[in-house]
GROMACS .gro file of C-alpha atoms in nm:
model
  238
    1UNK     CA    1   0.000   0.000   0.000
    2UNK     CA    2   0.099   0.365  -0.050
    3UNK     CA    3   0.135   0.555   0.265
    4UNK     CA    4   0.311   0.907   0.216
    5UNK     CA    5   0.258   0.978   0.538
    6UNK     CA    6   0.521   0.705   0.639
    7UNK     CA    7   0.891   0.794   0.698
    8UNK     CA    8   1.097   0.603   0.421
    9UNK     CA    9   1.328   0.328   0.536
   10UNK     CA   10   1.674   0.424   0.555
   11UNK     CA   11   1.715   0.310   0.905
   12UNK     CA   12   2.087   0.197   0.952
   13UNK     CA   13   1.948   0.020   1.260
   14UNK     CA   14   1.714  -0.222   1.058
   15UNK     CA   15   2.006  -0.333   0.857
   16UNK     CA   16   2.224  -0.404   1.103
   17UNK     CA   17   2.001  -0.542   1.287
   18UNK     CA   18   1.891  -0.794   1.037
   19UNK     CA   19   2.227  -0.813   0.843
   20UNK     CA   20   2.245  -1.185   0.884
   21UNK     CA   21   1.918  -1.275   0.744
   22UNK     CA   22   1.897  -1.017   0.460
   23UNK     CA   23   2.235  -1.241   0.348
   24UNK     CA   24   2.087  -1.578   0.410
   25UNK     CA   25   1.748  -1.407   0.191
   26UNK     CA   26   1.932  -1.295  -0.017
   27UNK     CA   27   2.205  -1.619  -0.075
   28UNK     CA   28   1.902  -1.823  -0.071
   29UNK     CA   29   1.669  -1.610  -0.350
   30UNK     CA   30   1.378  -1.555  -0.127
   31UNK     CA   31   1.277  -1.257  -0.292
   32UNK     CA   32   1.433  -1.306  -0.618
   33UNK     CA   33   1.220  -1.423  -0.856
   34UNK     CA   34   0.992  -1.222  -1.018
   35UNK     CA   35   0.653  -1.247  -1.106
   36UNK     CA   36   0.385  -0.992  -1.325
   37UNK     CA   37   0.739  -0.947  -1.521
   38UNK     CA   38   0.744  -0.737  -1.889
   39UNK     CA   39   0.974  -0.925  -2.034
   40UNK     CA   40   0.923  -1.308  -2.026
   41UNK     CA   41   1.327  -1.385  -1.958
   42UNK     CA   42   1.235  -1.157  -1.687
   43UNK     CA   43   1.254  -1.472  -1.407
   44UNK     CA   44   1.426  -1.304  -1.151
   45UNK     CA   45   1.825  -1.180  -1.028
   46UNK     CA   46   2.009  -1.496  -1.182
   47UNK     CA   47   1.866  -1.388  -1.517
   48UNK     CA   48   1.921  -0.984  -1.508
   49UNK     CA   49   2.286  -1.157  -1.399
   50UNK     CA   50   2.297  -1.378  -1.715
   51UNK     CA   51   2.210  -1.074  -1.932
   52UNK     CA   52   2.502  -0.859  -1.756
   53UNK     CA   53   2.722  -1.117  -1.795
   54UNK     CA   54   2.665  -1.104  -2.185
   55UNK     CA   55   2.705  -0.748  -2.202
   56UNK     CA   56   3.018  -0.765  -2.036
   57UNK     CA   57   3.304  -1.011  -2.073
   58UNK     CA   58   3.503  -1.123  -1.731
   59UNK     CA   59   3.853  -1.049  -1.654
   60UNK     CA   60   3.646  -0.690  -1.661
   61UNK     CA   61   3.637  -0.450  -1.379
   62UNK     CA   62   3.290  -0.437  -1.156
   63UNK     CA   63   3.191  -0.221  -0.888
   64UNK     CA   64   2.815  -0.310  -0.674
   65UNK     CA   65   2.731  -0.045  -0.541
   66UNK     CA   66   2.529  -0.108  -0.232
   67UNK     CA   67   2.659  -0.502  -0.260
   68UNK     CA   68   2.426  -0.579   0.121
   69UNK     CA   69   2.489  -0.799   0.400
   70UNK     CA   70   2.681  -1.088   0.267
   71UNK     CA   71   2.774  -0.867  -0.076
   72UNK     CA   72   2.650  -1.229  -0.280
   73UNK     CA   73   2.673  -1.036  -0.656
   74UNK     CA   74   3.025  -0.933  -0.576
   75UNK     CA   75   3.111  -1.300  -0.492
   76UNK     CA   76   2.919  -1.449  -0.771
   77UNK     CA   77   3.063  -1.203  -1.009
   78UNK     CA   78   3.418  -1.261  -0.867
   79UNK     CA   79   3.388  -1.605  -0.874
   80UNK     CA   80   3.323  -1.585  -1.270
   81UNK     CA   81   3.653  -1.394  -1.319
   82UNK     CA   82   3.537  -1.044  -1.263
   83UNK     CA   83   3.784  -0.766  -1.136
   84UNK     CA   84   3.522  -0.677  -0.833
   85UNK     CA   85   3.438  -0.464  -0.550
   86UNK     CA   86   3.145  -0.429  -0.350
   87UNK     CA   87   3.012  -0.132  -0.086
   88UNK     CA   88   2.793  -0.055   0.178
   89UNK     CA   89   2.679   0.204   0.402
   90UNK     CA   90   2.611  -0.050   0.695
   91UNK     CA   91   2.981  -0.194   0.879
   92UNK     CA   92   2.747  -0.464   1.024
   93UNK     CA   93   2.651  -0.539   0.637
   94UNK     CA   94   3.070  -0.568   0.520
   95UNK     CA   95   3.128  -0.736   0.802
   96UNK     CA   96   2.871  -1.003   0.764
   97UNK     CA   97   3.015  -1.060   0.365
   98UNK     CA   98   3.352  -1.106   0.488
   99UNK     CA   99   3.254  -1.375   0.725
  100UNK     CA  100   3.023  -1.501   0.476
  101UNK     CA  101   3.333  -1.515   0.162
  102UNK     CA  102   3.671  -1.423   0.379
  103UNK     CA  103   3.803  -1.417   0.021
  104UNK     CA  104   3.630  -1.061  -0.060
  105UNK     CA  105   3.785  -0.915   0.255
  106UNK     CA  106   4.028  -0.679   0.030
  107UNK     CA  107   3.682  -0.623  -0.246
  108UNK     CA  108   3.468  -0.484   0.050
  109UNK     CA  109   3.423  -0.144   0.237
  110UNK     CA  110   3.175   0.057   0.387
  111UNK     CA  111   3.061   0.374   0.194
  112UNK     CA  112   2.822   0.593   0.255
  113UNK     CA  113   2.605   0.624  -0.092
  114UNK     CA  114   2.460   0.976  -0.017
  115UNK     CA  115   2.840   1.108  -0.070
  116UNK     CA  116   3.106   1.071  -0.400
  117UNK     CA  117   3.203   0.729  -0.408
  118UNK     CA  118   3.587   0.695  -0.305
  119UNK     CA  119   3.695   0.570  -0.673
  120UNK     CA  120   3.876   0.788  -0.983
  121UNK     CA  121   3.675   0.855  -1.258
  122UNK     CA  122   3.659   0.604  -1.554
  123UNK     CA  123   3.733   0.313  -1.316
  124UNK     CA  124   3.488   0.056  -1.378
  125UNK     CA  125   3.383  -0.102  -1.695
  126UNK     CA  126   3.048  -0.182  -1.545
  127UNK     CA  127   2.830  -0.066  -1.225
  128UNK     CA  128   2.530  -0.276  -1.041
  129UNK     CA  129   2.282  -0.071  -0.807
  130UNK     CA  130   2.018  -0.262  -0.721
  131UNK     CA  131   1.749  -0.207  -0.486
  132UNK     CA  132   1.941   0.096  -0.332
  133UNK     CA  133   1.810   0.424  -0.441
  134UNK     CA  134   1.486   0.318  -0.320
  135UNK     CA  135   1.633   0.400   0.064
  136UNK     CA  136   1.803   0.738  -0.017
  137UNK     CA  137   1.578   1.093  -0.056
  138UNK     CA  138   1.514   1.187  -0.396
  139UNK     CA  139   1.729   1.523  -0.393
  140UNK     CA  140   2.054   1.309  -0.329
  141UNK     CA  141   1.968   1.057  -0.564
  142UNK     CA  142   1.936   1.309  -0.843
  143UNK     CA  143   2.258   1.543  -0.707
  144UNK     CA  144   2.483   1.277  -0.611
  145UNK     CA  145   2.410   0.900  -0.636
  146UNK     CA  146   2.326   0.929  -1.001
  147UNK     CA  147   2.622   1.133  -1.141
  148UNK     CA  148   2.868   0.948  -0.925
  149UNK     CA  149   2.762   0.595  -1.088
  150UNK     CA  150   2.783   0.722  -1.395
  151UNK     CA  151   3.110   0.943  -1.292
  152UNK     CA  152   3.295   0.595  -1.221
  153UNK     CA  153   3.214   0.442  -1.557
  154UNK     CA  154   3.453   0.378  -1.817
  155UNK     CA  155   3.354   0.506  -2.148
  156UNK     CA  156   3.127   0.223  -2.311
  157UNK     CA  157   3.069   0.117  -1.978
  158UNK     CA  158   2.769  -0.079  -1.855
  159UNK     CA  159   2.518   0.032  -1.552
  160UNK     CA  160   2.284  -0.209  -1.437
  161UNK     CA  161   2.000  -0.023  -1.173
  162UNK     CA  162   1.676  -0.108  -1.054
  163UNK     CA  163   1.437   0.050  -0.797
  164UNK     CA  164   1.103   0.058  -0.664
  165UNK     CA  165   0.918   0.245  -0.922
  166UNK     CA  166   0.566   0.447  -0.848
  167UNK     CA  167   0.521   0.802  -0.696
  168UNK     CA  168   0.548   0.856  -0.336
  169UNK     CA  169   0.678   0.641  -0.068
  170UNK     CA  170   0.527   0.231  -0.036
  171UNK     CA  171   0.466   0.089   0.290
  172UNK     CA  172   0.471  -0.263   0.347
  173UNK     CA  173   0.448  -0.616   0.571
  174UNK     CA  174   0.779  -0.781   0.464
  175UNK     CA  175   0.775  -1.165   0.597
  176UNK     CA  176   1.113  -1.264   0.580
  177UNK     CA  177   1.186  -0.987   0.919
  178UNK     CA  178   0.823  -1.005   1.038
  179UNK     CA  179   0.845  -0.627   1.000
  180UNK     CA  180   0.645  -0.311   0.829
  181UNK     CA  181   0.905  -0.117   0.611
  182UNK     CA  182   0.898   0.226   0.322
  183UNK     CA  183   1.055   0.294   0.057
  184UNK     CA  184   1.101   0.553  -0.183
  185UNK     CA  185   0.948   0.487  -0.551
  186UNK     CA  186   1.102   0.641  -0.842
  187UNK     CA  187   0.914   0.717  -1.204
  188UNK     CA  188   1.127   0.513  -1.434
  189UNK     CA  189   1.101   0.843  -1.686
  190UNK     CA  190   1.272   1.090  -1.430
  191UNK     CA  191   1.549   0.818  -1.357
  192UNK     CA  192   1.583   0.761  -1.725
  193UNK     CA  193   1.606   1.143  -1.818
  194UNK     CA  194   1.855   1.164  -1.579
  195UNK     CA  195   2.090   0.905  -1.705
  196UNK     CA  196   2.040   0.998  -2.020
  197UNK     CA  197   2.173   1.402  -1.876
  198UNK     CA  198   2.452   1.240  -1.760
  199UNK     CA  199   2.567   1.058  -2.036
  200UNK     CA  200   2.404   0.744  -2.092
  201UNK     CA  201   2.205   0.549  -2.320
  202UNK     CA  202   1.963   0.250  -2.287
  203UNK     CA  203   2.054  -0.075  -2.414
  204UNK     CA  204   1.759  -0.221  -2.581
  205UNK     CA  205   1.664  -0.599  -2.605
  206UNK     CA  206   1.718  -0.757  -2.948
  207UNK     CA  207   1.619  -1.091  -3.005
  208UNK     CA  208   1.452  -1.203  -2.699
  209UNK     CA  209   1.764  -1.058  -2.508
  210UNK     CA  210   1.652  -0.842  -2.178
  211UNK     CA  211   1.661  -0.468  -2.227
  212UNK     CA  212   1.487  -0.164  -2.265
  213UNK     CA  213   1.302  -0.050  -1.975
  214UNK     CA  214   1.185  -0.358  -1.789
  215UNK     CA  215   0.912  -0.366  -1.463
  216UNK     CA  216   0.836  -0.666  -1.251
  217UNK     CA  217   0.621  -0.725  -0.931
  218UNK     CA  218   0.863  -0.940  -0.612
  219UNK     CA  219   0.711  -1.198  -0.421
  220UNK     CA  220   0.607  -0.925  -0.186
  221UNK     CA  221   0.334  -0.766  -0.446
  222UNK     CA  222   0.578  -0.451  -0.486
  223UNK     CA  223   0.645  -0.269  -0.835
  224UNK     CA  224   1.007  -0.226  -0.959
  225UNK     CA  225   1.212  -0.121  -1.245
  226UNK     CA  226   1.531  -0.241  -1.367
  227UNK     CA  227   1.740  -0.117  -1.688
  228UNK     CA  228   2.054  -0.148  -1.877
  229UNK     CA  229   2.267   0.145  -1.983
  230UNK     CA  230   2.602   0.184  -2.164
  231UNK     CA  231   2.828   0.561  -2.135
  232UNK     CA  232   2.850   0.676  -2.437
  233UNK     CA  233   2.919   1.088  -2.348
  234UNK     CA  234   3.030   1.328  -2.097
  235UNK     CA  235   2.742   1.447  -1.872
  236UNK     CA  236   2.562   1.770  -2.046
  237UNK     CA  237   2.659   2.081  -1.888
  238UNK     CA  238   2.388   2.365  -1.772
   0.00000   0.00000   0.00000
């Protein structure tokens, strides 16, 4: 339900809280498959990481930004031969993917989102931001989160993001912490527009491929969106 009332939730407390079980949901795809999809490849995470992995040979250099308790993309991705890193504004969220995959304890760190990510322009060949923006205010998702993921990308570089997408802020009942939690929704059009601002370009699907802008309902009857882009030009200057 839609409740704009509600106060969105960005609680640091929840997370680390619950960091352990968001990475056992999350290692064991409890809310990862997708139903009410637009795209009938659409199945769920393993297949938006099939598609990415197409797009983008290994050996290349990732960054997930906003990689969660137990950071399992960066591992998966590093485990298929992917130069990655992972962070997080929760310690409690690092801290439970090192003890989860010891072998990502140099790949990890905690970083705060809302502020320029600690990398030099041009570093990564691709980005992943998934189900982050949807915690962070919409004034420092437009000034800073945006720009910086695209600010980090290679030229030709790949950005894979999805959010909740609506108007407003969404409230609700979330089984897997026996909790009540908000989030911020997005219009995929104002996101878009912004990328495209910044630089970027939507990838498309061609021939059954995923692409173009893509919506699905998760198992807990909430809209989101989820696109590819590739950099193909500076940001556009005011």
């Amino acid at each position: 339900m839609s409740a704009n009332t509600q106060e969105i939730d960005t609680s640091a407390s929840f997370y680390a809280f619950h960091s352990e079980r968001y990475a056992e949901v999350a290692h064991q795809y409890l809310q990862s498959n997708y139903i009410e999809k637009s795209h009938p490849a659409l199945t769920g995470d393993v297949a938006l990481q099939e598609r990415l992995k197409e797009l983008v040979p290994p050996k290349c250099s990732g960054l997930d930004a906003g990689c969660g308790a137990g950071a399992r993309d960066v591992f998966k991705l590093w485990s298929c031969g992917y130069d990655m890193q992972g962070i997080d504004a929760i310690p409690e969220n690092i801290q439970t993917a090192i003890r989860w995959h010891p072998e990502l304890q140099s790949r990890v760190s905690v970083h705060n989102m809302c502020k320029p990510l600690p990398f030099e322009t041009a570093k990564f060949d691709f980005v992943t931001c998934n189900a982050v923006i949807q915690h962070i205010d919409p004034p420092t998702v437009f000034k800073v989160v945006l720009p910086e993921l695209v600010r980090v990308l290679k030229r030709k570089g790949v950005l894979q993001l999805m959010f909740k997408n609506g108007d407003g802020i969404e409230t609700l009942f979330d089984k897997d912490y026996d909790v009540n939690r908000s989030f911020q929704l997005y219009k995929e059009a104002d996101i878009l527009s912004a990328l495209e601002k910044a630089g970027m370009e939507l990838i498309e699907g061609k021939d059954e491929k995923l692409g173009g802008i893509m919506t699905f309902v998760d198992p807990k009857k909430s809209s989101h969106c989820v696109f590819f882009l590739r950099k193909v030009a500076d940001a556009v200057q005011k």
